[in-house]
Coordinates of C-alpha atoms in Angstrom, one line a residue:
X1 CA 72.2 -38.8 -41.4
X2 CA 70.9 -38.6 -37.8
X3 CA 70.5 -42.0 -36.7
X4 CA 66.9 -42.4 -34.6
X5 CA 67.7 -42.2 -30.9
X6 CA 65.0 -43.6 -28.4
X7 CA 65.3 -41.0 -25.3
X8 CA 66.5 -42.8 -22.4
X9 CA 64.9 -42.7 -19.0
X10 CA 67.1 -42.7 -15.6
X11 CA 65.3 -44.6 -12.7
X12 CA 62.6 -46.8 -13.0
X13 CA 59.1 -46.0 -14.7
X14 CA 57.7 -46.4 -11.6
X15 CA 60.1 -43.4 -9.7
X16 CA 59.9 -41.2 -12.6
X17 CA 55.9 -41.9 -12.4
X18 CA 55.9 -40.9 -8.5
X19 CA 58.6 -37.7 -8.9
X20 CA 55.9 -36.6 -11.7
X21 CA 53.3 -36.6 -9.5
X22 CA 55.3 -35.0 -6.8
X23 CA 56.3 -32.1 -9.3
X24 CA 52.7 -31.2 -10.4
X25 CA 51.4 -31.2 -6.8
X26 CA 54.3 -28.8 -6.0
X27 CA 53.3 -26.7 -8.9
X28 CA 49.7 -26.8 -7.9
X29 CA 50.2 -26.0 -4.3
X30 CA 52.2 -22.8 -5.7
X31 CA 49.5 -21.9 -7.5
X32 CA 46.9 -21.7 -4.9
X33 CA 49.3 -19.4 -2.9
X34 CA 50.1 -17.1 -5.8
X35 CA 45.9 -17.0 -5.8
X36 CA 46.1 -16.6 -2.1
X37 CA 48.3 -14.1 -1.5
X38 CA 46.8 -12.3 -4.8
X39 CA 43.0 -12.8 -3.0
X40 CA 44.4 -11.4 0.1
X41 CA 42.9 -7.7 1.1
X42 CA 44.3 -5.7 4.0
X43 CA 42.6 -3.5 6.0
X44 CA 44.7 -1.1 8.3
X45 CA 43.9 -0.4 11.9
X46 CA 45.0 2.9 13.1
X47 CA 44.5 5.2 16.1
X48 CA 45.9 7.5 19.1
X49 CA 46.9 5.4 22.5
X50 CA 43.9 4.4 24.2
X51 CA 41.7 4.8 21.3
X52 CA 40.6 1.0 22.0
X53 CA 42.6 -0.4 19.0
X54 CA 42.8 -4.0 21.2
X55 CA 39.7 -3.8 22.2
X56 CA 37.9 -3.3 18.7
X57 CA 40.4 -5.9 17.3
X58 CA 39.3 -8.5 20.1
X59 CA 35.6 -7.3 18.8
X60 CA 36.7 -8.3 15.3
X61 CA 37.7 -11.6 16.6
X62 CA 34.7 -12.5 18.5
X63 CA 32.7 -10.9 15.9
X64 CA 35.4 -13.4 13.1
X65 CA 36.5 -16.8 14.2
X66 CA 35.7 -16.3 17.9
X67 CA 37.8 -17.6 20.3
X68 CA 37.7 -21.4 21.4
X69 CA 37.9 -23.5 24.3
X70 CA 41.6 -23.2 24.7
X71 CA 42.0 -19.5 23.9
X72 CA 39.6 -18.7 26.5
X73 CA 41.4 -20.5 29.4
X74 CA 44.6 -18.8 28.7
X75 CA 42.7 -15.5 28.5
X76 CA 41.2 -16.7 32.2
X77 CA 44.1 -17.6 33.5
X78 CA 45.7 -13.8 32.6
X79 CA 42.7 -12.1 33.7
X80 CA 43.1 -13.6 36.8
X81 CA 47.1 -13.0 37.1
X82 CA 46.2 -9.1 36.2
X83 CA 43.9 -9.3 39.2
X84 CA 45.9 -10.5 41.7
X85 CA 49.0 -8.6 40.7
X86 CA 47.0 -5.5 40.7
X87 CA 46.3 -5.6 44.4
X88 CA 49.9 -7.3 45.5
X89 CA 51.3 -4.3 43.8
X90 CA 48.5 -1.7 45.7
X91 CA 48.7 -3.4 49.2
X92 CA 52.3 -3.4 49.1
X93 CA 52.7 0.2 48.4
X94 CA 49.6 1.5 50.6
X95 CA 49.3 2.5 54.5
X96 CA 47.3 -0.3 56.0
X97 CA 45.5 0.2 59.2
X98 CA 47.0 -1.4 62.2
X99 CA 44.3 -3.4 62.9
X100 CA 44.8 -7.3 64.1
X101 CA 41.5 -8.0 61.6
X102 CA 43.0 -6.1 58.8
X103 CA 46.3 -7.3 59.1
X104 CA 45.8 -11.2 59.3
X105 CA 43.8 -10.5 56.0
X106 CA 46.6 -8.8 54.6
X107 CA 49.1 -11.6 55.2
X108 CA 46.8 -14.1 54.4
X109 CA 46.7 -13.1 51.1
X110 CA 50.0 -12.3 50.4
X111 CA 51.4 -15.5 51.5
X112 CA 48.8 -17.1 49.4
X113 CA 49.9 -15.0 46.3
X114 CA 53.2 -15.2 47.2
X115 CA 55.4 -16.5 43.4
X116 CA 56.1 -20.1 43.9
X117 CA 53.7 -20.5 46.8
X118 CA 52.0 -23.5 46.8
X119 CA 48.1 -21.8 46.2
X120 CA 49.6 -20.4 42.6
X121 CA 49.7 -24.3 41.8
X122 CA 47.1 -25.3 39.1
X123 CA 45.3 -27.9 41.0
X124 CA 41.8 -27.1 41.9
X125 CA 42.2 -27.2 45.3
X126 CA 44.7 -24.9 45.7
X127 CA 43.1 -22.3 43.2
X128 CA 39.8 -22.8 45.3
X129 CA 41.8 -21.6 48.5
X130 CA 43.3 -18.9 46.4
X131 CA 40.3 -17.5 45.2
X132 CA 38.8 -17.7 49.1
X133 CA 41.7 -15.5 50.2
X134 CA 41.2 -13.3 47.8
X135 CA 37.2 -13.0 48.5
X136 CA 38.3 -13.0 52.4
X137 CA 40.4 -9.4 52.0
X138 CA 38.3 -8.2 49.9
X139 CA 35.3 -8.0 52.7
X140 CA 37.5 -6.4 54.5
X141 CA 36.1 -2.6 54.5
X142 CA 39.3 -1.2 55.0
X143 CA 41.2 -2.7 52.9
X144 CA 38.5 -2.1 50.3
X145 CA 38.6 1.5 50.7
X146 CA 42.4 1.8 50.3
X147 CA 42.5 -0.6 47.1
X148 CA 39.5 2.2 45.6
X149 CA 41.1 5.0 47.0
X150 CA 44.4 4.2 44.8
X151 CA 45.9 6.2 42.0
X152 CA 46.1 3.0 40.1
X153 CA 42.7 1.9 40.7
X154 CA 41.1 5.2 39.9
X155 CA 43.2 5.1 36.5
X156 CA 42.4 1.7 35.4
X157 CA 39.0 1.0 34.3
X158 CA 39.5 -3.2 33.4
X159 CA 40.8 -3.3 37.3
X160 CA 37.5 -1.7 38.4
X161 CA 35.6 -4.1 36.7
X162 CA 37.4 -7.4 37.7
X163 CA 37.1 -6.1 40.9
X164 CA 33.3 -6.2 40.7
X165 CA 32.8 -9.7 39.5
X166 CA 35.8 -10.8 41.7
X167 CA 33.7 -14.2 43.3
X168 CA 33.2 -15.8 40.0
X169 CA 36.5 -14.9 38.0
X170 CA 38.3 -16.0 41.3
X171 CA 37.5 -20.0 40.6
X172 CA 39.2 -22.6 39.5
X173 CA 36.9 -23.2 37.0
X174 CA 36.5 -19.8 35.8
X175 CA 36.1 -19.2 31.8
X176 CA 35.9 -15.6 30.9
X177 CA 32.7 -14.4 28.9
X178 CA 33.1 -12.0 25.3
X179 CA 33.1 -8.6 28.2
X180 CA 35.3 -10.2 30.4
X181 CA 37.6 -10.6 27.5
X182 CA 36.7 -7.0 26.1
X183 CA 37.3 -5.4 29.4
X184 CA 40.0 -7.4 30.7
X185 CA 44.1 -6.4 30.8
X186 CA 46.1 -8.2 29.1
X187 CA 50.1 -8.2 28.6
X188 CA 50.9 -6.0 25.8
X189 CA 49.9 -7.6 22.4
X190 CA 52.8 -8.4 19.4
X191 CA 54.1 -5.4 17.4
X192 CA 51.9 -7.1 14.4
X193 CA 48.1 -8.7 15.3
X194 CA 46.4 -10.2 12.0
X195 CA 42.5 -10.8 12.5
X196 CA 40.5 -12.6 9.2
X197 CA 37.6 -10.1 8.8
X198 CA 35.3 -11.7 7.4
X199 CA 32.2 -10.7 5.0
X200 CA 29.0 -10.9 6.5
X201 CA 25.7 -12.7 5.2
X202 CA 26.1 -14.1 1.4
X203 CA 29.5 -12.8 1.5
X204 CA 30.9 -14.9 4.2
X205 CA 32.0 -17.6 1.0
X206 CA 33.7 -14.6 -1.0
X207 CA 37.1 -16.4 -1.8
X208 CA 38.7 -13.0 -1.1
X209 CA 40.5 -13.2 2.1
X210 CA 40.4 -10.1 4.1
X211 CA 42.8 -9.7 7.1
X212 CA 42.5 -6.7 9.8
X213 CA 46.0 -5.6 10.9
X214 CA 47.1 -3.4 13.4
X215 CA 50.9 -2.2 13.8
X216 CA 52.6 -1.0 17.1
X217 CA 53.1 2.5 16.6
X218 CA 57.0 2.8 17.3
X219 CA 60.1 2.6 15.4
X220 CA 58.8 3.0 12.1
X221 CA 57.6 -0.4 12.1
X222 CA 54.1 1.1 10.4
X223 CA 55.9 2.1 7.4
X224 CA 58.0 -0.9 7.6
X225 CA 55.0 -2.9 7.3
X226 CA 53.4 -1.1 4.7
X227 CA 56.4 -1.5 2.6
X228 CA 56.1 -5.2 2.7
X229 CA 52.2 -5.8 1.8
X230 CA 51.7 -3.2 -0.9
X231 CA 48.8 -1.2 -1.2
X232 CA 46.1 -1.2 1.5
X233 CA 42.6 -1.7 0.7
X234 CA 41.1 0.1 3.2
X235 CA 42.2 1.7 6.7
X236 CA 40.3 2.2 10.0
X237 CA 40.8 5.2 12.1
X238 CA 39.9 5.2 15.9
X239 CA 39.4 8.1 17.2
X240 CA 38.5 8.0 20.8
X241 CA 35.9 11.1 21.0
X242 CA 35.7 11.3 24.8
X243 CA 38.9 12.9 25.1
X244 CA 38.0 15.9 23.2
X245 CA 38.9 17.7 26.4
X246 CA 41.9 16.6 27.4
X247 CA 45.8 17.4 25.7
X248 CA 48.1 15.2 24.6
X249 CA 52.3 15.3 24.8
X250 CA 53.5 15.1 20.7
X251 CA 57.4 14.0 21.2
X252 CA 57.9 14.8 17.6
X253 CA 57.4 18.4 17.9
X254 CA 57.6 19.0 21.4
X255 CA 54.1 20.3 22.2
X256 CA 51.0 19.8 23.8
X257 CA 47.8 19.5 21.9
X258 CA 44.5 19.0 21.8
X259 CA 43.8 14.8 21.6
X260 CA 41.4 15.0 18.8
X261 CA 43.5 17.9 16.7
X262 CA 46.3 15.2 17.1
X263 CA 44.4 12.6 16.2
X264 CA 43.2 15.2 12.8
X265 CA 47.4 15.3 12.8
X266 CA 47.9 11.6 12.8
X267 CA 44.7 10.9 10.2
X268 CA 46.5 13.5 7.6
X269 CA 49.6 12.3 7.5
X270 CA 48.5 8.3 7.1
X271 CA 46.5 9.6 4.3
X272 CA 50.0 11.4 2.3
X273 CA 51.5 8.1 2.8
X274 CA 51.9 6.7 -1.2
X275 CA 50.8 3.3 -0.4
X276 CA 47.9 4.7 0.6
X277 CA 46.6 6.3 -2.0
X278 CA 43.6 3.9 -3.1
X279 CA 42.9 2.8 0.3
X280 CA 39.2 3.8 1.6
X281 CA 38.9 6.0 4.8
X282 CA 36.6 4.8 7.7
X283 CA 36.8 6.6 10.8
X284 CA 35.3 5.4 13.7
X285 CA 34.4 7.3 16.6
X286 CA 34.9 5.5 19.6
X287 CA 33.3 6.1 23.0
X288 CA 30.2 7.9 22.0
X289 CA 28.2 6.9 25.0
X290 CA 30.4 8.5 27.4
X291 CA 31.3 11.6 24.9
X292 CA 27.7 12.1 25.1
X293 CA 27.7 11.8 28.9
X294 CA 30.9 14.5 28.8
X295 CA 29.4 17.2 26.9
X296 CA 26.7 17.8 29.6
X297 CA 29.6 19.2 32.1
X298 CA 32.0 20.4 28.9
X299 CA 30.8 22.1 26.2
X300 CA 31.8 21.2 23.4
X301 CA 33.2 25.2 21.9
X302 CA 35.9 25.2 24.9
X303 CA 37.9 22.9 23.2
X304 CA 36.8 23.9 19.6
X305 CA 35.8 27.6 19.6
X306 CA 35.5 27.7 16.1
X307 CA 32.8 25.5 16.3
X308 CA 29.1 27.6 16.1
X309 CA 26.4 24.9 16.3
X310 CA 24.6 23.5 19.2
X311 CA 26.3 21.2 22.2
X312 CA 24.4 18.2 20.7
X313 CA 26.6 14.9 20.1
X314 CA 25.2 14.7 16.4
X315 CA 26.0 18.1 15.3
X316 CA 29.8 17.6 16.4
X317 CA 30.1 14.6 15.5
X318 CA 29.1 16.2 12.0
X319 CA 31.5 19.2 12.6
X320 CA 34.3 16.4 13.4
X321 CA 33.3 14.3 10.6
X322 CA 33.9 17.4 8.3
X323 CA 37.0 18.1 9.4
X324 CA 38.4 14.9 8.7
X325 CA 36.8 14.6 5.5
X326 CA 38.5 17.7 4.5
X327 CA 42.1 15.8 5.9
X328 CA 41.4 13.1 3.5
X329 CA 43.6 13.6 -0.1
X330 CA 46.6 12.1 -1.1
X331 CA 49.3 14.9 -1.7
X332 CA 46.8 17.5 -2.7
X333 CA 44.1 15.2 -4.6
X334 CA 40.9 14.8 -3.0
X335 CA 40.0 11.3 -2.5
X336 CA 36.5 9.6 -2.1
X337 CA 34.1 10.5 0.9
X338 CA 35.2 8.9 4.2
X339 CA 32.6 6.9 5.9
X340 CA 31.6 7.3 9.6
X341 CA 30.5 5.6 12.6
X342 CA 29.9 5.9 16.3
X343 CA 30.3 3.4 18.4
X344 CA 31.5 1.7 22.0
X345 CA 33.9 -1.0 21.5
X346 CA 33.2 -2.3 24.5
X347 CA 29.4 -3.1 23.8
X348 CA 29.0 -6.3 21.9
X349 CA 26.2 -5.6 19.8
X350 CA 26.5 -2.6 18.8
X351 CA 30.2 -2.5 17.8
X352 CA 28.8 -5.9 16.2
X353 CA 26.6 -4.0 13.6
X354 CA 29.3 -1.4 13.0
X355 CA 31.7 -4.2 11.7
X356 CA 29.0 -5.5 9.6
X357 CA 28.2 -1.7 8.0
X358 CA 31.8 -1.5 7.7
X359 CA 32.8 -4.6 6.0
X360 CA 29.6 -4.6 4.0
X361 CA 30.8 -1.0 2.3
X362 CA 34.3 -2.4 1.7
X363 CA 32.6 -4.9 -0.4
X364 CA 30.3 -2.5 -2.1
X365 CA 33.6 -0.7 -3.0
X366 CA 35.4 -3.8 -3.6
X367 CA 32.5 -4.8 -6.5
X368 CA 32.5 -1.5 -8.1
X369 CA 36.0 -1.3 -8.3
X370 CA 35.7 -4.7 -9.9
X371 CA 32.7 -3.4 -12.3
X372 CA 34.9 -0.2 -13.5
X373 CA 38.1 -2.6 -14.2

């Protein structure tokens, strides 16, 4: 016969009390990240180069979170870097008028923007005189005329508008406002940017956590990305329409083509990916303001001569909208209708209300997923 053991505790009652506790918080805490990372929904952001990808993700941001105090100084401070590197990098390359006027201008500023000079300190005095040499050259006419007159200033729309605006964004106390930070240049962003999207109205509370991410498009890493978070709920396809005139250079097959057949190209074969085969389509047509403005000198059937109805922006946006539509399936199987919208990243409010429409269908589609489960 057994004899009646009494199990026997190592450590005190009062360290075996505290590891208890320690335990079932541990287990608790992996818990809510196993609901977390189960609540989680991603939304994919793709598109062509210069399709505004940043700029609709900083949208989402301002549009999310926002960006505080802190953020908005170091975007300041870059915008202001940009600005003056812009101009070093013009002036230096560029045939300057001999002119005593022109030239004491010129050297002026460069001294004062000189790396390690002592006006590129952070006190406020020096930025002050920084930002007055910089306001001096620029009412210089000639000078003005050969920093417009430049390759790179013709091709770079955030340095024409800085360039507007330069008295105020040149201060030491400067704090950019939601265009500055839409129109500005930036250094080029991580391979991976995550944005929380969040619900609007009632839906702000959902405990579903959505997350907007877009992946540099280079070495795979899309895939490699995909591979890692499962299926996608939903992607997001720029397509920037104002280039429906213009070619692109495809350096996987060698050939230039038409930027919105590539973009058709680049839709299609996103959609054949596996992991995306229960991910909801929105494409949104970016630019539409000055697509509209570009069909008045090109008409639209030069670039798409199959195309038979009028030079309107509606009707091909419709014709467009068709053809991706028809782009959509997964291997062969047709998938649900894509949704559509035109907007202009760079204005506020209306790229605003898009992100509501868009966010509002994913939840729509979310619920009736829900409801048929």
């Amino acid at each position: 016969m057994t004899p009646n053991r009494t199990p026997r505790w190592f450590g005190s009652p009062a360290n075996f009390d505290a590891a208890t506790a320690r335990s079932n918080e541990i287990d608790e805490q992996l818990k809510k990240e196993r609901v977390t990372i189960r609540g989680t929904r991603f939304i994919a952001l793709f598109g062509a180069p210069g399709a505004g990808r940043s700029t609709f993700l900083r949208q989402a941001k301002l549009h999310g979170s926002g960006y505080n105090t802190q953020e908005r100084e170091e975007l300041g401070i870059s915008i202001q870097t940009t600005v003056i590197s812009a101009i070093r990098l013009i002036l230096e390359g560029a045939s300057i008028p001999d002119d005593p006027t022109v030239q004491l201008a010129l050297s002026s500023f460069l001294e004062a923007t000189e790396p390690g000079s002592d006006t590129t300190n952070s006190s406020v005095q020096d930025q002050s005189l920084l930002a007055y040499r910089i306001q001096e050259l620029l009412a210089v006419r000639l000078i003005k005329e050969v920093i417009e007159a430049s390759p790179q200033y013709q091709a770079d729309s955030s340095l024409q508008y800085t360039m507007g605006p330069i008295p105020r964004i040149m201060t030491s106390r400067y704090t950019p406002t939601d265009i500055d930070i839409l129109r500005g240049k930036f250094p080029p962003a991580p391979p991976i940017v995550e944005i929380p999207f969040k619900p609007p109205g009632a839906w702000n509370e959902s405990p579903l956590q959505t997350t907007l991410v877009s992946v540099r498009r280079d070495n795979g890493l899309q895939r490699k990305w995909l591979t890692l978070v499962g299926e996608v709920e939903a992607i997001i396809f720029l397509v920037d329409l104002s280039r429906y005139d213009q070619t692109e250079y495809l350096s996987e097959t060698e050939e230039e083509l038409n930027c919105i057949r590539a973009a058709m190209r680049e839709f299609e074969s996103i959609c054949n990916v596996p992991l995306m085969r229960f991910a909801s389509a929105i494409v949104v047509f970016n630019k539409f303001d000055l697509f509209t403005e570009q069909l008045t000198r090109v008409p639209f059937t030069e670039c798409f001569p199959e195309y038979t109805g009028p030079n309107e922006p509606a009707a091909a946006v419709e014709y467009c909208t068709d053809r991706f539509q028809a782009l959509y399936c997964v291997f062969g199987v047709r998938q649900r209708n894509i949704r559509t919208w035109c907007t202009n990243c760079l204005d506020v409010d209306q790229t605003g209300v898009t992100l509501q429409e868009i966010m509002r269908s994913i939840v729509r589609l979310r619920l009736h997923v829900v409801w048929e489960v």
